[in-house]
Amino acid sequence: MPLDEAAVFELPDATRELRETALAFARDRLAPNAQDWDERKHFPVEVLREAAALGMAALYVREESGGAGLTRLDAAVVFEALATGCPTTSAFLSIHNMVAWMIDRFGDDAQRAEWLPSLVTMDKIASYCLTEPGAGSDAAALSTRAVRDNQGYVLNGVKQFISGAGSSDLYLTMVRTGGPGANGISALLIPKDAPGLSFGANERKMGWNAQPTRQVIFEDARVPATALLGEEGQGFRFAMAGLDGGRLNIGACSLGGAQRALDIALAYVQERKAFGQNVAKFQATQFRLADMATELEAARTLLWRACAKLDAKAPDATAFCAMAKRFATDTGFRVADEALQLLGGYGYLSDYGVEKIVRDLRVHRILEGTNEIMRLIVARTLLGR
């Protein structure tokens, strides 16, 4: 039986339409403002709400919960398209989507009713709090503690590198309610106005300047018992489930940013002249461009396969998500850096937009699990551990 290329390698019509909508939004609302947002360290909440009005704030939240009910592949295509306009903004939208999905997937009816209507519209914005000053890659070693009493939970500890901190209205936070290790971790839904919750200064960063990154600090912070997501001891499992999808999304953001950098480089080398001819006519330039396009396409194909695995709940989905995240974020950064090199000195200037893409994509190899941890996940799967 011959291979049906369209069925295996082409996006469904509905997904292509989604991509066109996201590309148009990126072109019209993100790209013209991305450099300004970066320079001013401006968090474009109103523009995010415009994206939410198009259904992009709850892409894989179920329709009965008010979301779009789309697949992980649909979501990856949307985030890649949005990242052609601004990787930072697209990446924050991914984080918000992850929190909304976790509430829909693991929350009870009351929690869904309380939070999802406003998260779907982004009238309220959500952040994800796992990393701590002393617990990054070793997430199961987190020390923020929540103690249960007859009024709810009292929290003490600090979360580090939290996107949206200080601006977000809700913080899905992993805390220790039991003993050491993963089984002692629970998840709490903590509103911004919880007593005892405060924030550190906005971090000065290499990139991702269009979203705030601050510590989230709990000093005898208090939330009611109804803030518990699921049951005590399930938080680490919830966190890892959320990160499978988050890794696909951040990989997609890397591909979108890199694709934009490649497009800028393609236009530049066809206009720029050196030694009496367009730079695009040099074989060395052509080979470099060909490699960049090939590597992006290979990363995109692996990412889409990992999306299909996650949608199908395949037993090896986590390993494929790790493979795709590692490969897509490494490839995206490398392609963006090559694009900067093709522009020469002009690539180093902010006017062309490539240097911002390079700065934004660099952190993708660290967050949602470092690429070293992605290799560890894959290796453990191969070795049957």
mmCIF file of C-alpha atoms in Angstrom:
data_model
loop_
_atom_site.group_PDB
_atom_site.id
_atom_site.type_symbol
_atom_site.label_atom_id
_atom_site.label_comp_id
_atom_site.label_asym_id
_atom_site.label_seq_id
_atom_site.Cartn_x
_atom_site.Cartn_y
_atom_site.Cartn_z
ATOM 1 C CA MET A 1 0.000 0.000 0.000
ATOM 2 C CA PRO A 2 1.542 3.359 -0.986
ATOM 3 C CA LEU A 3 2.212 5.896 1.736
ATOM 4 C CA ASP A 4 -0.433 8.626 1.946
ATOM 5 C CA GLU A 5 1.873 11.648 2.179
ATOM 6 C CA ALA A 6 -0.937 14.087 2.918
ATOM 7 C CA ALA A 7 -2.244 11.987 5.804
ATOM 8 C CA VAL A 8 1.178 11.593 7.409
ATOM 9 C CA PHE A 9 3.021 14.811 6.694
ATOM 10 C CA GLU A 10 0.473 17.525 5.960
ATOM 11 C CA LEU A 11 -1.536 19.484 8.495
ATOM 12 C CA PRO A 12 -5.333 19.164 8.456
ATOM 13 C CA ASP A 13 -7.181 22.036 6.806
ATOM 14 C CA ALA A 14 -8.514 23.295 10.144
ATOM 15 C CA THR A 15 -5.000 23.403 11.613
ATOM 16 C CA ARG A 16 -3.674 25.294 8.589
ATOM 17 C CA GLU A 17 -6.453 27.832 9.057
ATOM 18 C CA LEU A 18 -5.433 28.204 12.701
ATOM 19 C CA ARG A 19 -1.860 28.817 11.613
ATOM 20 C CA GLU A 20 -2.921 31.502 9.154
ATOM 21 C CA THR A 21 -4.915 33.257 11.883
ATOM 22 C CA ALA A 22 -1.936 33.111 14.276
ATOM 23 C CA LEU A 23 0.499 34.275 11.593
ATOM 24 C CA ALA A 24 -1.737 37.244 10.786
ATOM 25 C CA PHE A 25 -1.965 38.147 14.476
ATOM 26 C CA ALA A 26 1.822 37.857 14.806
ATOM 27 C CA ARG A 27 2.354 40.043 11.747
ATOM 28 C CA ASP A 28 -0.174 42.733 12.688
ATOM 29 C CA ARG A 29 -0.085 42.862 16.506
ATOM 30 C CA LEU A 30 3.202 41.349 17.710
ATOM 31 C CA ALA A 31 5.972 42.018 15.194
ATOM 32 C CA PRO A 32 5.439 45.803 14.913
ATOM 33 C CA ASN A 33 5.746 46.175 18.703
ATOM 34 C CA ALA A 34 8.171 43.435 19.734
ATOM 35 C CA GLN A 35 11.321 45.555 19.713
ATOM 36 C CA ASP A 36 9.654 48.353 21.675
ATOM 37 C CA TRP A 37 8.291 45.942 24.276
ATOM 38 C CA ASP A 38 11.752 44.457 24.678
ATOM 39 C CA GLU A 39 13.452 47.812 25.104
ATOM 40 C CA ARG A 40 10.852 49.142 27.558
ATOM 41 C CA LYS A 41 10.452 45.800 29.364
ATOM 42 C CA HIS A 42 6.727 46.173 28.730
ATOM 43 C CA PHE A 43 4.348 43.277 29.415
ATOM 44 C CA PRO A 44 1.662 43.573 26.664
ATOM 45 C CA VAL A 45 -1.320 42.321 28.638
ATOM 46 C CA GLU A 46 -3.908 44.028 26.422
ATOM 47 C CA VAL A 47 -2.458 42.392 23.314
ATOM 48 C CA LEU A 48 -2.461 39.032 25.085
ATOM 49 C CA ARG A 49 -6.159 39.548 25.736
ATOM 50 C CA GLU A 50 -6.661 40.163 22.032
ATOM 51 C CA ALA A 51 -5.063 36.755 21.417
ATOM 52 C CA ALA A 52 -7.380 35.283 24.050
ATOM 53 C CA ALA A 53 -10.371 36.661 22.155
ATOM 54 C CA LEU A 54 -9.235 34.455 19.259
ATOM 55 C CA GLY A 55 -9.227 31.402 21.540
ATOM 56 C CA MET A 56 -5.473 31.300 22.111
ATOM 57 C CA ALA A 57 -5.486 31.429 25.928
ATOM 58 C CA ALA A 58 -7.099 28.009 26.411
ATOM 59 C CA LEU A 59 -6.174 26.087 23.298
ATOM 60 C CA TYR A 60 -6.382 22.591 24.777
ATOM 61 C CA VAL A 61 -8.811 23.262 27.600
ATOM 62 C CA ARG A 62 -11.951 21.228 26.879
ATOM 63 C CA GLU A 63 -14.819 22.924 25.083
ATOM 64 C CA GLU A 64 -17.218 22.095 27.919
ATOM 65 C CA SER A 65 -14.903 24.076 30.207
ATOM 66 C CA GLY A 66 -14.910 27.069 27.860
ATOM 67 C CA GLY A 67 -11.714 26.301 25.969
ATOM 68 C CA ALA A 68 -10.985 25.628 22.318
ATOM 69 C CA GLY A 69 -10.638 21.854 22.814
ATOM 70 C CA LEU A 70 -7.787 21.594 20.304
ATOM 71 C CA THR A 71 -4.942 19.100 20.023
ATOM 72 C CA ARG A 72 -1.350 19.550 21.130
ATOM 73 C CA LEU A 73 -0.382 19.646 17.471
ATOM 74 C CA ASP A 74 -2.814 22.512 16.902
ATOM 75 C CA ALA A 75 -1.310 24.336 19.871
ATOM 76 C CA ALA A 76 2.275 23.827 18.691
ATOM 77 C CA VAL A 77 1.387 25.214 15.275
ATOM 78 C CA VAL A 78 -0.216 28.268 16.890
ATOM 79 C CA PHE A 79 2.741 28.960 19.212
ATOM 80 C CA GLU A 80 5.231 28.616 16.378
ATOM 81 C CA ALA A 81 3.234 31.070 14.279
ATOM 82 C CA LEU A 82 2.912 33.581 17.116
ATOM 83 C CA ALA A 83 6.639 33.357 17.823
ATOM 84 C CA THR A 84 7.408 34.685 14.340
ATOM 85 C CA GLY A 85 6.118 37.973 15.733
ATOM 86 C CA CYS A 86 7.550 37.781 19.268
ATOM 87 C CA PRO A 87 8.930 34.607 20.883
ATOM 88 C CA THR A 88 8.636 36.125 24.358
ATOM 89 C CA THR A 89 4.934 36.876 24.071
ATOM 90 C CA SER A 90 4.194 33.509 22.506
ATOM 91 C CA ALA A 91 6.117 31.743 25.281
ATOM 92 C CA PHE A 92 4.160 33.483 28.029
ATOM 93 C CA LEU A 93 0.919 32.545 26.327
ATOM 94 C CA SER A 94 2.154 28.949 26.435
ATOM 95 C CA ILE A 95 2.663 29.158 30.206
ATOM 96 C CA HIS A 96 -0.820 30.581 30.714
ATOM 97 C CA ASN A 97 -2.278 27.792 28.552
ATOM 98 C CA MET A 98 -0.435 25.183 30.608
ATOM 99 C CA VAL A 99 -1.931 26.439 33.875
ATOM 100 C CA ALA A 100 -5.445 26.637 32.413
ATOM 101 C CA TRP A 101 -5.126 23.060 31.133
ATOM 102 C CA MET A 102 -3.877 21.785 34.501
ATOM 103 C CA ILE A 103 -6.891 23.294 36.266
ATOM 104 C CA ASP A 104 -9.221 21.769 33.685
ATOM 105 C CA ARG A 105 -7.481 18.383 33.820
ATOM 106 C CA PHE A 106 -6.830 18.022 37.551
ATOM 107 C CA GLY A 107 -9.153 20.506 39.258
ATOM 108 C CA ASP A 108 -12.614 19.919 40.653
ATOM 109 C CA ASP A 109 -15.830 21.490 39.392
ATOM 110 C CA ALA A 110 -15.606 24.374 41.860
ATOM 111 C CA GLN A 111 -12.038 25.235 40.843
ATOM 112 C CA ARG A 112 -12.881 25.089 37.164
ATOM 113 C CA ALA A 113 -15.897 27.320 37.733
ATOM 114 C CA GLU A 114 -13.875 29.789 39.799
ATOM 115 C CA TRP A 115 -10.872 30.186 37.518
ATOM 116 C CA LEU A 116 -11.410 29.010 33.962
ATOM 117 C CA PRO A 117 -13.914 31.632 32.712
ATOM 118 C CA SER A 118 -11.499 34.471 33.503
ATOM 119 C CA LEU A 119 -8.406 32.534 32.360
ATOM 120 C CA VAL A 120 -9.990 31.739 29.003
ATOM 121 C CA THR A 121 -10.455 35.464 28.335
ATOM 122 C CA MET A 122 -7.222 36.427 30.126
ATOM 123 C CA ASP A 123 -9.176 38.826 32.281
ATOM 124 C CA LYS A 124 -7.022 36.982 34.800
ATOM 125 C CA ILE A 125 -3.513 35.791 34.015
ATOM 126 C CA ALA A 126 -1.801 32.692 35.379
ATOM 127 C CA SER A 127 1.786 31.784 36.287
ATOM 128 C CA TYR A 128 3.413 28.418 37.024
ATOM 129 C CA CYS A 129 5.618 28.151 40.108
ATOM 130 C CA LEU A 130 7.944 25.146 40.371
ATOM 131 C CA THR A 131 11.577 26.324 40.366
ATOM 132 C CA GLU A 132 13.230 27.558 43.573
ATOM 133 C CA PRO A 133 16.607 29.172 44.321
ATOM 134 C CA GLY A 134 17.901 25.784 45.474
ATOM 135 C CA ALA A 135 15.788 23.468 43.309
ATOM 136 C CA GLY A 136 15.946 23.845 39.547
ATOM 137 C CA SER A 137 16.695 20.693 37.573
ATOM 138 C CA ASP A 138 16.232 18.681 40.772
ATOM 139 C CA ALA A 139 12.625 19.829 41.071
ATOM 140 C CA ALA A 140 11.679 17.057 43.506
ATOM 141 C CA ALA A 141 13.997 18.709 46.058
ATOM 142 C CA LEU A 142 11.824 21.813 46.374
ATOM 143 C CA SER A 143 11.495 23.155 49.901
ATOM 144 C CA THR A 144 8.588 25.625 49.858
ATOM 145 C CA ARG A 145 6.359 24.160 52.549
ATOM 146 C CA ALA A 146 2.616 24.301 53.068
ATOM 147 C CA VAL A 147 1.343 23.249 56.497
ATOM 148 C CA ARG A 148 -2.286 22.306 56.923
ATOM 149 C CA ASP A 149 -4.278 23.705 59.844
ATOM 150 C CA ASN A 150 -7.995 24.035 60.529
ATOM 151 C CA GLN A 151 -8.218 27.146 58.332
ATOM 152 C CA GLY A 152 -6.329 25.861 55.287
ATOM 153 C CA TYR A 153 -2.625 26.006 54.402
ATOM 154 C CA VAL A 154 0.190 28.252 55.631
ATOM 155 C CA LEU A 155 3.068 28.606 53.153
ATOM 156 C CA ASN A 156 6.696 29.582 53.591
ATOM 157 C CA GLY A 157 9.350 29.601 50.886
ATOM 158 C CA VAL A 158 10.505 31.250 47.670
ATOM 159 C CA LYS A 159 9.937 30.446 44.011
ATOM 160 C CA GLN A 160 12.535 31.631 41.480
ATOM 161 C CA PHE A 161 12.402 32.709 37.799
ATOM 162 C CA ILE A 162 8.606 32.954 37.689
ATOM 163 C CA SER A 163 7.292 34.386 34.421
ATOM 164 C CA GLY A 164 4.516 36.922 34.927
ATOM 165 C CA ALA A 165 5.191 37.220 38.667
ATOM 166 C CA GLY A 166 3.742 40.381 40.115
ATOM 167 C CA SER A 167 1.409 40.837 37.159
ATOM 168 C CA SER A 168 -0.377 37.490 37.137
ATOM 169 C CA ASP A 169 -3.549 36.973 39.136
ATOM 170 C CA LEU A 170 -3.085 33.257 39.868
ATOM 171 C CA TYR A 171 -0.022 31.187 40.808
ATOM 172 C CA LEU A 172 -0.191 27.414 40.367
ATOM 173 C CA THR A 173 2.436 26.508 42.944
ATOM 174 C CA MET A 174 4.186 23.246 43.808
ATOM 175 C CA VAL A 175 4.740 22.958 47.565
ATOM 176 C CA ARG A 176 5.892 20.357 50.036
ATOM 177 C CA THR A 177 3.054 19.064 52.205
ATOM 178 C CA GLY A 178 4.676 15.743 53.108
ATOM 179 C CA GLY A 179 8.072 14.125 53.409
ATOM 180 C CA PRO A 180 11.102 14.416 51.128
ATOM 181 C CA GLY A 181 10.992 13.514 47.453
ATOM 182 C CA ALA A 182 8.342 13.678 44.766
ATOM 183 C CA ASN A 183 5.622 11.986 46.794
ATOM 184 C CA GLY A 184 5.611 14.797 49.349
ATOM 185 C CA ILE A 185 4.715 17.495 46.803
ATOM 186 C CA SER A 186 1.255 18.992 46.288
ATOM 187 C CA ALA A 187 -0.164 21.705 44.023
ATOM 188 C CA LEU A 188 -1.973 24.807 45.288
ATOM 189 C CA LEU A 189 -3.906 27.498 43.414
ATOM 190 C CA ILE A 190 -2.797 30.756 45.030
ATOM 191 C CA PRO A 191 -4.393 34.097 44.136
ATOM 192 C CA LYS A 192 -2.307 37.241 43.955
ATOM 193 C CA ASP A 193 -4.093 38.799 46.918
ATOM 194 C CA ALA A 194 -3.341 35.896 49.292
ATOM 195 C CA PRO A 195 -2.101 37.290 52.646
ATOM 196 C CA GLY A 196 1.668 36.857 52.994
ATOM 197 C CA LEU A 197 2.375 36.663 49.244
ATOM 198 C CA SER A 198 4.908 39.134 47.833
ATOM 199 C CA PHE A 199 7.293 39.462 44.895
ATOM 200 C CA GLY A 200 10.961 40.170 44.327
ATOM 201 C CA ALA A 201 12.378 42.761 41.957
ATOM 202 C CA ASN A 202 11.986 42.258 38.222
ATOM 203 C CA GLU A 203 15.073 40.345 37.094
ATOM 204 C CA ARG A 204 17.478 41.952 34.624
ATOM 205 C CA LYS A 205 17.699 39.392 31.843
ATOM 206 C CA MET A 206 19.495 38.707 28.584
ATOM 207 C CA GLY A 207 16.160 38.241 26.792
ATOM 208 C CA TRP A 208 12.467 37.631 27.423
ATOM 209 C CA ASN A 209 12.194 41.276 28.450
ATOM 210 C CA ALA A 210 8.560 41.596 27.337
ATOM 211 C CA GLN A 211 7.428 39.545 30.322
ATOM 212 C CA PRO A 212 8.328 40.129 33.973
ATOM 213 C CA THR A 213 10.413 37.522 35.801
ATOM 214 C CA ARG A 214 10.435 37.788 39.587
ATOM 215 C CA GLN A 215 10.630 35.745 42.738
ATOM 216 C CA VAL A 216 7.358 34.697 44.352
ATOM 217 C CA ILE A 217 7.775 34.903 48.118
ATOM 218 C CA PHE A 218 5.617 33.231 50.758
ATOM 219 C CA GLU A 219 5.928 34.451 54.340
ATOM 220 C CA ASP A 220 3.237 32.775 56.413
ATOM 221 C CA ALA A 221 1.043 33.105 53.349
ATOM 222 C CA ARG A 222 -2.398 31.651 53.798
ATOM 223 C CA VAL A 223 -4.867 29.979 51.429
ATOM 224 C CA PRO A 224 -8.012 27.949 52.171
ATOM 225 C CA ALA A 225 -8.048 24.160 51.900
ATOM 226 C CA THR A 226 -10.037 24.519 48.671
ATOM 227 C CA ALA A 227 -6.852 25.811 47.016
ATOM 228 C CA LEU A 228 -5.495 22.246 46.836
ATOM 229 C CA LEU A 229 -5.451 20.908 43.276
ATOM 230 C CA GLY A 230 -6.315 17.226 43.331
ATOM 231 C CA GLU A 231 -5.064 15.469 46.458
ATOM 232 C CA GLU A 232 -1.987 15.913 48.623
ATOM 233 C CA GLY A 233 1.040 14.153 47.179
ATOM 234 C CA GLN A 234 -0.104 14.438 43.542
ATOM 235 C CA GLY A 235 1.582 17.753 42.758
ATOM 236 C CA PHE A 236 4.793 16.433 41.250
ATOM 237 C CA ARG A 237 2.861 14.197 38.851
ATOM 238 C CA PHE A 238 0.715 17.168 37.851
ATOM 239 C CA ALA A 239 3.819 19.308 37.349
ATOM 240 C CA MET A 240 5.478 16.770 35.077
ATOM 241 C CA ALA A 241 2.281 16.255 33.065
ATOM 242 C CA GLY A 242 2.081 19.997 32.515
ATOM 243 C CA LEU A 243 5.710 20.146 31.449
ATOM 244 C CA ASP A 244 5.286 17.534 28.709
ATOM 245 C CA GLY A 245 3.067 19.953 26.845
ATOM 246 C CA GLY A 246 5.087 22.972 27.930
ATOM 247 C CA ARG A 247 8.203 21.448 26.375
ATOM 248 C CA LEU A 248 6.451 21.024 23.056
ATOM 249 C CA ASN A 249 5.215 24.608 23.200
ATOM 250 C CA ILE A 250 8.616 26.099 23.974
ATOM 251 C CA GLY A 251 10.131 24.038 21.188
ATOM 252 C CA ALA A 252 7.501 25.458 18.858
ATOM 253 C CA CYS A 253 8.343 28.990 20.016
ATOM 254 C CA SER A 254 11.992 28.319 19.183
ATOM 255 C CA LEU A 255 11.075 27.193 15.684
ATOM 256 C CA GLY A 256 8.911 30.247 15.097
ATOM 257 C CA GLY A 257 11.597 32.659 16.216
ATOM 258 C CA ALA A 258 14.236 30.864 14.155
ATOM 259 C CA GLN A 259 12.000 30.812 11.089
ATOM 260 C CA ARG A 260 11.603 34.577 11.374
ATOM 261 C CA ALA A 261 15.378 34.991 11.691
ATOM 262 C CA LEU A 262 15.903 32.808 8.608
ATOM 263 C CA ASP A 263 13.361 34.849 6.637
ATOM 264 C CA ILE A 264 15.177 38.071 7.570
ATOM 265 C CA ALA A 265 18.502 36.546 6.516
ATOM 266 C CA LEU A 266 17.062 35.337 3.208
ATOM 267 C CA ALA A 267 15.842 38.823 2.355
ATOM 268 C CA TYR A 268 19.141 40.392 3.432
ATOM 269 C CA VAL A 269 21.511 38.168 1.421
ATOM 270 C CA GLN A 270 19.487 38.769 -1.736
ATOM 271 C CA GLU A 271 19.920 42.526 -1.365
ATOM 272 C CA ARG A 272 23.407 42.823 0.134
ATOM 273 C CA LYS A 273 26.301 43.003 -2.341
ATOM 274 C CA ALA A 274 29.921 42.069 -1.735
ATOM 275 C CA PHE A 275 32.773 41.653 -4.191
ATOM 276 C CA GLY A 276 30.524 42.775 -7.032
ATOM 277 C CA GLN A 277 27.574 40.421 -6.559
ATOM 278 C CA ASN A 278 24.720 39.572 -4.216
ATOM 279 C CA VAL A 279 25.818 37.622 -1.171
ATOM 280 C CA ALA A 280 23.108 35.067 -2.022
ATOM 281 C CA LYS A 281 25.126 33.996 -5.080
ATOM 282 C CA PHE A 282 28.021 32.717 -2.987
ATOM 283 C CA GLN A 283 27.912 28.959 -2.651
ATOM 284 C CA ALA A 284 28.964 29.180 1.004
ATOM 285 C CA THR A 285 25.890 31.334 1.700
ATOM 286 C CA GLN A 286 23.614 28.975 -0.202
ATOM 287 C CA PHE A 287 24.906 25.935 1.685
ATOM 288 C CA ARG A 288 24.419 27.690 5.013
ATOM 289 C CA LEU A 289 20.862 28.683 4.146
ATOM 290 C CA ALA A 290 20.091 25.160 2.962
ATOM 291 C CA ASP A 291 21.354 23.670 6.218
ATOM 292 C CA MET A 292 19.347 26.154 8.289
ATOM 293 C CA ALA A 293 16.124 25.344 6.432
ATOM 294 C CA THR A 294 16.786 21.591 6.576
ATOM 295 C CA GLU A 295 17.468 21.591 10.303
ATOM 296 C CA LEU A 296 14.347 23.624 11.031
ATOM 297 C CA GLU A 297 12.225 21.235 8.991
ATOM 298 C CA ALA A 298 13.722 18.204 10.742
ATOM 299 C CA ALA A 299 13.041 19.755 14.158
ATOM 300 C CA ARG A 300 9.499 20.647 13.151
ATOM 301 C CA THR A 301 8.816 17.079 12.000
ATOM 302 C CA LEU A 302 10.073 15.613 15.283
ATOM 303 C CA LEU A 303 8.047 18.147 17.259
ATOM 304 C CA TRP A 304 4.876 17.284 15.383
ATOM 305 C CA ARG A 305 5.473 13.576 15.988
ATOM 306 C CA ALA A 306 5.904 14.229 19.705
ATOM 307 C CA CYS A 307 2.647 16.200 19.676
ATOM 308 C CA ALA A 308 0.900 13.231 18.107
ATOM 309 C CA LYS A 309 2.363 10.967 20.810
ATOM 310 C CA LEU A 310 1.072 13.237 23.573
ATOM 311 C CA ASP A 311 -2.351 13.547 21.963
ATOM 312 C CA ALA A 312 -2.534 9.751 21.714
ATOM 313 C CA LYS A 313 -1.324 9.320 25.331
ATOM 314 C CA ALA A 314 1.385 6.988 24.027
ATOM 315 C CA PRO A 315 3.526 5.349 26.725
ATOM 316 C CA ASP A 316 6.672 6.916 25.259
ATOM 317 C CA ALA A 317 5.160 10.401 24.937
ATOM 318 C CA THR A 318 7.299 11.916 27.722
ATOM 319 C CA ALA A 319 10.501 10.717 26.065
ATOM 320 C CA PHE A 320 9.404 12.083 22.697
ATOM 321 C CA CYS A 321 8.478 15.416 24.270
ATOM 322 C CA ALA A 322 11.975 15.564 25.769
ATOM 323 C CA MET A 323 13.598 14.657 22.446
ATOM 324 C CA ALA A 324 11.588 17.287 20.604
ATOM 325 C CA LYS A 325 12.216 19.986 23.187
ATOM 326 C CA ARG A 326 15.971 19.391 23.169
ATOM 327 C CA PHE A 327 16.266 19.219 19.406
ATOM 328 C CA ALA A 328 13.924 22.104 18.592
ATOM 329 C CA THR A 329 15.395 24.547 21.110
ATOM 330 C CA ASP A 330 19.003 23.702 20.212
ATOM 331 C CA THR A 331 18.191 23.950 16.511
ATOM 332 C CA GLY A 332 16.176 27.138 16.866
ATOM 333 C CA PHE A 333 18.949 28.923 18.696
ATOM 334 C CA ARG A 334 21.613 27.701 16.276
ATOM 335 C CA VAL A 335 19.621 28.798 13.225
ATOM 336 C CA ALA A 336 18.938 32.231 14.728
ATOM 337 C CA ASP A 337 22.637 32.634 15.523
ATOM 338 C CA GLU A 338 23.551 31.628 11.961
ATOM 339 C CA ALA A 339 21.077 34.212 10.652
ATOM 340 C CA LEU A 340 22.766 36.878 12.752
ATOM 341 C CA GLN A 341 26.137 35.835 11.293
ATOM 342 C CA LEU A 342 24.816 36.122 7.744
ATOM 343 C CA LEU A 343 23.802 39.718 8.432
ATOM 344 C CA GLY A 344 27.295 40.487 9.702
ATOM 345 C CA GLY A 345 27.533 43.678 11.729
ATOM 346 C CA TYR A 346 23.957 44.575 10.883
ATOM 347 C CA GLY A 347 22.779 41.438 12.622
ATOM 348 C CA TYR A 348 24.218 42.790 15.850
ATOM 349 C CA LEU A 349 22.067 45.914 15.615
ATOM 350 C CA SER A 350 18.577 45.990 17.080
ATOM 351 C CA ASP A 351 17.131 47.530 13.904
ATOM 352 C CA TYR A 352 16.960 44.194 12.078
ATOM 353 C CA GLY A 353 15.381 42.253 14.931
ATOM 354 C CA VAL A 354 17.646 39.190 14.730
ATOM 355 C CA GLU A 355 19.702 39.959 17.836
ATOM 356 C CA LYS A 356 16.486 40.070 19.899
ATOM 357 C CA ILE A 357 15.472 36.672 18.560
ATOM 358 C CA VAL A 358 18.878 35.246 19.501
ATOM 359 C CA ARG A 359 18.580 36.661 23.025
ATOM 360 C CA ASP A 360 15.014 35.405 23.437
ATOM 361 C CA LEU A 361 15.698 31.882 22.166
ATOM 362 C CA ARG A 362 18.770 31.290 24.306
ATOM 363 C CA VAL A 363 16.736 30.703 27.467
ATOM 364 C CA HIS A 364 14.568 28.086 25.761
ATOM 365 C CA ARG A 365 17.449 25.629 26.152
ATOM 366 C CA ILE A 366 17.220 26.122 29.935
ATOM 367 C CA LEU A 367 13.563 26.470 30.908
ATOM 368 C CA GLU A 368 10.858 23.784 30.972
ATOM 369 C CA GLY A 369 13.717 21.470 31.948
ATOM 370 C CA THR A 370 17.275 22.078 30.753
ATOM 371 C CA ASN A 371 18.370 20.278 27.627
ATOM 372 C CA GLU A 372 20.726 18.234 29.783
ATOM 373 C CA ILE A 373 17.707 16.983 31.733
ATOM 374 C CA MET A 374 15.966 16.215 28.424
ATOM 375 C CA ARG A 375 18.887 13.950 27.544
ATOM 376 C CA LEU A 376 18.596 12.278 30.935
ATOM 377 C CA ILE A 377 14.872 11.576 30.388
ATOM 378 C CA VAL A 378 15.559 10.054 26.989
ATOM 379 C CA ALA A 379 18.492 7.988 28.254
ATOM 380 C CA ARG A 380 16.488 6.601 31.157
ATOM 381 C CA THR A 381 13.755 5.555 28.739
ATOM 382 C CA LEU A 382 16.267 3.829 26.493
ATOM 383 C CA LEU A 383 17.784 1.999 29.444
ATOM 384 C CA GLY A 384 14.407 0.976 30.816
ATOM 385 C CA ARG A 385 14.768 2.868 34.078
#
